C-alpha cells in the first residue's frame, strides 16, 4: 500500500459525459501528479500540482482539467468523453516539488462506451 | 517531446537467472526512477537515482545512473517468479519539470 488513495476504482460512462476522478496523496506529500495509461501503453504524464498550484503540464487535452485543493487532495475532470479516453488513470504523490520519488495510487479504470 | 527508449521490450527467462534492462534518452537527465507494475495495479517505486554514476541496490535489484546522464540500467539477480511484471524507467530532464516514462520491459520468469 503506497498510501495514495484514488476513487472510484472503476467508472463506466457514455461518450459525451463528464467524470471526476479523486486522489488523496500520502500524508505529508505536497505534490500530486496525474497519468494516463491506455491498454498496453506506457504512462503518459498529464499534469502536476504542488501545494495547490500547477507546476508542470504534459500532454493533457483541453477537455481535461485538474485542481489541487487546500487539503492537498486533487481531482481530475474529464469532459466530453470519447471512446479513446478509456484508460487507467493514475495519481502519484511526492514529498515536495524537488523530491521526485513518486508513489502511485491503485488507479481508476475508466471505460467509455 | 522527450522519448525514453527502454530495452528489451520483453524477456522470458528461467528462474534463477539474472536480468538486465536499460533505458536511454536523447538528452541529459537529472533523475532516474525505476518502477515495477503488476497488471491492473499502480507502479511501485523500486529505486531512485539522482547522481551520474550512482549505483543503488534494493535487495536483488541494482540500478545505475549512467555517467553520460543519458541512460540508466536495472539488474535483477537470481530471478524468482514474483519478479514477473512490467518494469518502467522514468526520468526528469535537466530542463523542465515533466517526468517521462519508458515504454516498459515485460518480464516473464519460467519456474
CSV table of C-alpha atoms in Angstrom, one decimal:
chain,number,residue,atom,x,y,z
A,1,UNK,CA,0.0,0.0,0.0
A,2,UNK,CA,1.6,3.2,-1.2
A,3,UNK,CA,-0.6,5.5,1.0
A,4,UNK,CA,-2.1,7.2,-2.1
A,5,UNK,CA,-5.8,6.6,-2.5
A,6,UNK,CA,-7.9,7.0,-5.6
A,7,UNK,CA,-11.7,6.9,-6.1
A,8,UNK,CA,-13.6,5.4,-7.8
A,9,UNK,CA,-11.7,2.2,-8.7
A,10,UNK,CA,-13.9,1.6,-11.7
A,11,UNK,CA,-16.0,4.0,-13.7
A,12,UNK,CA,-18.2,3.2,-16.7
A,13,UNK,CA,-19.8,6.1,-18.6
A,14,UNK,CA,-21.1,7.1,-22.0
A,15,UNK,CA,-19.5,9.2,-24.7
A,16,UNK,CA,-20.1,12.9,-24.2
A,17,UNK,CA,-20.3,12.7,-20.4
A,18,UNK,CA,-18.2,14.3,-17.8
A,19,UNK,CA,-16.5,12.5,-14.8
A,20,UNK,CA,-14.4,13.4,-11.9
A,21,UNK,CA,-11.6,11.3,-10.5
A,22,UNK,CA,-10.3,11.9,-7.0
A,23,UNK,CA,-6.9,11.4,-5.4
A,24,UNK,CA,-5.6,11.8,-1.9
A,25,UNK,CA,-1.8,11.9,-1.6
A,26,UNK,CA,0.3,10.3,1.0
A,27,UNK,CA,0.3,12.1,4.3
A,28,UNK,CA,2.8,14.9,4.1
A,29,UNK,CA,3.2,14.9,0.3
A,30,UNK,CA,2.7,18.2,-1.3
A,31,UNK,CA,2.9,17.2,-5.0
A,32,UNK,CA,0.3,15.4,-6.9
A,33,UNK,CA,0.8,14.0,-10.4
A,34,UNK,CA,-1.8,12.6,-12.9
A,35,UNK,CA,-1.0,10.0,-15.5
A,36,UNK,CA,-3.0,8.2,-18.2
A,37,UNK,CA,-2.2,4.6,-19.2
A,38,UNK,CA,-4.0,3.2,-22.2
A,39,UNK,CA,-4.2,-0.5,-22.9
A,40,UNK,CA,-0.7,-2.0,-23.3
A,41,UNK,CA,0.8,1.5,-23.2
A,42,UNK,CA,3.2,3.3,-21.1
A,43,UNK,CA,2.4,6.1,-18.7
A,44,UNK,CA,1.6,9.5,-20.2
A,45,UNK,CA,2.1,12.4,-17.8
A,46,UNK,CA,-0.8,14.7,-17.7
A,47,UNK,CA,-0.3,17.3,-15.1
A,48,UNK,CA,1.4,18.1,-11.7
A,49,UNK,CA,0.3,20.2,-8.8
A,50,UNK,CA,2.4,21.4,-6.0
A,51,UNK,CA,0.8,22.8,-2.8
A,52,UNK,CA,-2.3,23.9,-4.7
A,53,UNK,CA,-0.6,25.3,-7.8
A,54,UNK,CA,0.0,23.9,-11.2
A,55,UNK,CA,3.7,23.1,-11.6
A,56,UNK,CA,4.1,21.1,-14.8
A,57,UNK,CA,1.9,20.2,-17.7
A,58,UNK,CA,2.2,17.3,-20.1
A,59,UNK,CA,0.0,16.0,-22.8
A,60,UNK,CA,-3.3,17.0,-21.2
A,61,UNK,CA,-6.2,17.5,-23.5
A,62,UNK,CA,-8.2,20.8,-23.3
A,63,UNK,CA,-11.2,18.6,-22.4
A,64,UNK,CA,-9.3,17.6,-19.2
A,65,UNK,CA,-8.7,19.8,-16.2
A,66,UNK,CA,-7.4,19.3,-12.7
A,67,UNK,CA,-7.0,21.1,-9.4
A,68,UNK,CA,-5.5,20.6,-6.0
A,69,UNK,CA,-7.4,21.7,-3.0
A,70,UNK,CA,-6.2,23.3,0.3
A,71,UNK,CA,-6.3,19.9,2.0
A,72,UNK,CA,-4.0,18.7,-0.9
A,73,UNK,CA,-6.4,16.2,-2.4
A,74,UNK,CA,-6.7,16.5,-6.2
A,75,UNK,CA,-9.4,16.0,-8.7
A,76,UNK,CA,-9.1,15.3,-12.4
A,77,UNK,CA,-12.1,16.3,-14.5
A,78,UNK,CA,-12.6,14.7,-17.9
A,79,UNK,CA,-15.4,16.1,-20.1
A,80,UNK,CA,-16.9,15.4,-23.5
A,81,UNK,CA,-15.6,11.9,-23.1
A,82,UNK,CA,-14.6,9.9,-26.2
A,83,UNK,CA,-14.1,6.2,-26.6
A,84,UNK,CA,-10.4,6.8,-26.8
A,85,UNK,CA,-10.4,8.2,-23.3
A,86,UNK,CA,-10.9,4.7,-21.9
A,87,UNK,CA,-7.8,4.0,-19.9
A,88,UNK,CA,-6.3,3.6,-16.4
A,89,UNK,CA,-5.8,7.0,-14.7
A,90,UNK,CA,-3.1,7.1,-12.0
A,91,UNK,CA,-2.4,9.6,-9.4
A,92,UNK,CA,1.0,9.8,-7.8
A,93,UNK,CA,2.4,11.9,-5.0
A,94,UNK,CA,5.8,13.1,-3.8
A,95,UNK,CA,7.1,14.9,-0.8
A,96,UNK,CA,8.0,18.2,-2.5
A,97,UNK,CA,8.4,19.8,-5.8
A,98,UNK,CA,12.0,18.8,-5.9
A,99,UNK,CA,11.8,15.4,-4.3
A,100,UNK,CA,10.9,13.3,-7.2
A,101,UNK,CA,10.2,9.8,-5.7
A,102,UNK,CA,6.6,9.4,-6.8
A,103,UNK,CA,4.3,7.0,-5.1
A,104,UNK,CA,1.4,5.7,-7.2
A,105,UNK,CA,-2.2,5.1,-6.2
A,106,UNK,CA,-4.1,2.0,-7.4
A,107,UNK,CA,-5.7,3.8,-10.3
A,108,UNK,CA,-9.1,4.4,-11.7
A,109,UNK,CA,-10.2,2.3,-14.6
A,110,UNK,CA,-12.4,4.5,-16.9
A,111,UNK,CA,-14.4,2.8,-19.6
A,112,UNK,CA,-16.3,5.0,-22.1
A,113,UNK,CA,-19.0,3.2,-24.0
B,1,UNK,CA,9.0,15.9,-26.6
B,2,UNK,CA,11.5,13.7,-24.8
B,3,UNK,CA,11.5,10.0,-25.5
B,4,UNK,CA,12.8,7.2,-23.3
B,5,UNK,CA,13.8,4.1,-25.2
B,6,UNK,CA,13.6,1.0,-23.0
B,7,UNK,CA,15.0,-2.3,-23.9
B,8,UNK,CA,14.4,-5.1,-24.2
B,9,UNK,CA,10.7,-4.8,-24.8
B,10,UNK,CA,10.1,-8.3,-23.3
B,11,UNK,CA,12.2,-11.0,-21.7
B,12,UNK,CA,11.5,-14.7,-21.0
B,13,UNK,CA,13.9,-16.1,-18.5
B,14,UNK,CA,14.4,-19.2,-16.3
B,15,UNK,CA,14.0,-18.8,-12.6
B,16,UNK,CA,17.4,-18.1,-11.0
B,17,UNK,CA,18.8,-16.2,-14.0
B,18,UNK,CA,20.0,-12.7,-13.8
B,19,UNK,CA,18.2,-9.9,-15.8
B,20,UNK,CA,19.5,-6.7,-17.3
B,21,UNK,CA,17.5,-3.9,-18.9
B,22,UNK,CA,18.2,-0.4,-19.8
B,23,UNK,CA,16.7,3.0,-20.6
B,24,UNK,CA,18.2,5.6,-22.9
B,25,UNK,CA,17.3,9.2,-23.7
B,26,UNK,CA,18.3,11.7,-26.3
B,27,UNK,CA,19.1,14.3,-23.8
B,28,UNK,CA,20.6,14.7,-20.3
B,29,UNK,CA,18.5,13.7,-17.4
B,30,UNK,CA,18.8,14.7,-13.7
B,31,UNK,CA,16.9,11.9,-12.1
B,32,UNK,CA,16.1,8.3,-13.0
B,33,UNK,CA,13.4,6.2,-11.3
B,34,UNK,CA,12.7,2.5,-11.8
B,35,UNK,CA,9.2,1.1,-11.2
B,36,UNK,CA,7.5,-2.3,-11.4
B,37,UNK,CA,3.9,-2.6,-12.3
B,38,UNK,CA,1.7,-5.7,-12.0
B,39,UNK,CA,-1.4,-5.9,-14.3
B,40,UNK,CA,-4.2,-3.5,-13.3
B,41,UNK,CA,-2.2,-2.0,-10.5
B,42,UNK,CA,-0.2,1.1,-9.9
B,43,UNK,CA,3.5,1.2,-10.4
B,44,UNK,CA,5.6,0.5,-7.4
B,45,UNK,CA,8.8,2.5,-6.9
B,46,UNK,CA,11.9,0.3,-6.8
B,47,UNK,CA,14.9,2.6,-7.0
B,48,UNK,CA,15.6,6.3,-7.4
B,49,UNK,CA,18.9,7.7,-8.7
B,50,UNK,CA,20.0,11.3,-8.5
B,51,UNK,CA,23.7,11.5,-9.5
B,52,UNK,CA,25.6,10.4,-12.6
B,53,UNK,CA,27.5,7.2,-11.9
B,54,UNK,CA,25.3,6.4,-8.8
B,55,UNK,CA,24.8,2.7,-8.2
B,56,UNK,CA,22.0,1.8,-5.8
B,57,UNK,CA,20.7,-1.6,-4.6
B,58,UNK,CA,17.4,-2.7,-3.3
B,59,UNK,CA,17.6,-6.3,-2.3
B,60,UNK,CA,18.3,-8.3,-5.5
B,61,UNK,CA,17.8,-5.2,-7.6
B,62,UNK,CA,20.6,-2.9,-8.6
B,63,UNK,CA,20.3,0.2,-10.7
B,64,UNK,CA,22.8,2.6,-12.1
B,65,UNK,CA,22.7,6.2,-13.3
B,66,UNK,CA,24.8,6.3,-16.5
B,67,UNK,CA,27.8,8.6,-16.5
B,68,UNK,CA,26.7,10.3,-19.7
B,69,UNK,CA,23.4,11.1,-17.8
B,70,UNK,CA,21.5,9.8,-20.9
B,71,UNK,CA,20.9,6.3,-19.7
B,72,UNK,CA,20.1,4.1,-16.7
B,73,UNK,CA,20.3,0.3,-16.1
B,74,UNK,CA,18.4,-2.1,-13.9
B,75,UNK,CA,19.7,-5.5,-13.0
B,76,UNK,CA,17.8,-8.2,-11.1
B,77,UNK,CA,19.8,-11.1,-9.8
B,78,UNK,CA,18.6,-14.6,-9.2
B,79,UNK,CA,15.1,-14.0,-10.5
B,80,UNK,CA,12.1,-15.6,-8.8
B,81,UNK,CA,8.5,-16.0,-10.1
B,82,UNK,CA,7.3,-12.9,-8.2
B,83,UNK,CA,9.6,-10.7,-10.3
B,84,UNK,CA,7.1,-11.1,-13.2
B,85,UNK,CA,5.7,-7.8,-14.3
B,86,UNK,CA,6.4,-4.8,-16.3
B,87,UNK,CA,9.4,-2.6,-15.4
B,88,UNK,CA,9.3,1.1,-16.3
B,89,UNK,CA,12.1,3.6,-16.2
B,90,UNK,CA,11.2,7.2,-15.6
B,91,UNK,CA,13.4,10.3,-15.9
B,92,UNK,CA,13.4,14.0,-15.4
B,93,UNK,CA,15.4,16.0,-18.0
B,94,UNK,CA,17.8,18.7,-16.8
B,95,UNK,CA,15.4,21.3,-18.3
B,96,UNK,CA,11.7,21.4,-17.4
B,97,UNK,CA,9.6,19.8,-14.7
B,98,UNK,CA,8.0,17.0,-16.6
B,99,UNK,CA,8.7,13.3,-15.9
B,100,UNK,CA,8.9,10.9,-18.9
B,101,UNK,CA,8.3,7.2,-18.7
B,102,UNK,CA,9.8,4.5,-20.8
B,103,UNK,CA,7.7,2.0,-22.8
B,104,UNK,CA,8.4,-0.8,-20.3
B,105,UNK,CA,10.1,-4.1,-20.2
B,106,UNK,CA,7.8,-7.1,-19.7
B,107,UNK,CA,9.5,-9.8,-17.7
B,108,UNK,CA,8.3,-13.4,-17.6
B,109,UNK,CA,10.0,-15.8,-15.2
B,110,UNK,CA,9.7,-19.5,-16.0
B,111,UNK,CA,9.8,-21.7,-12.9
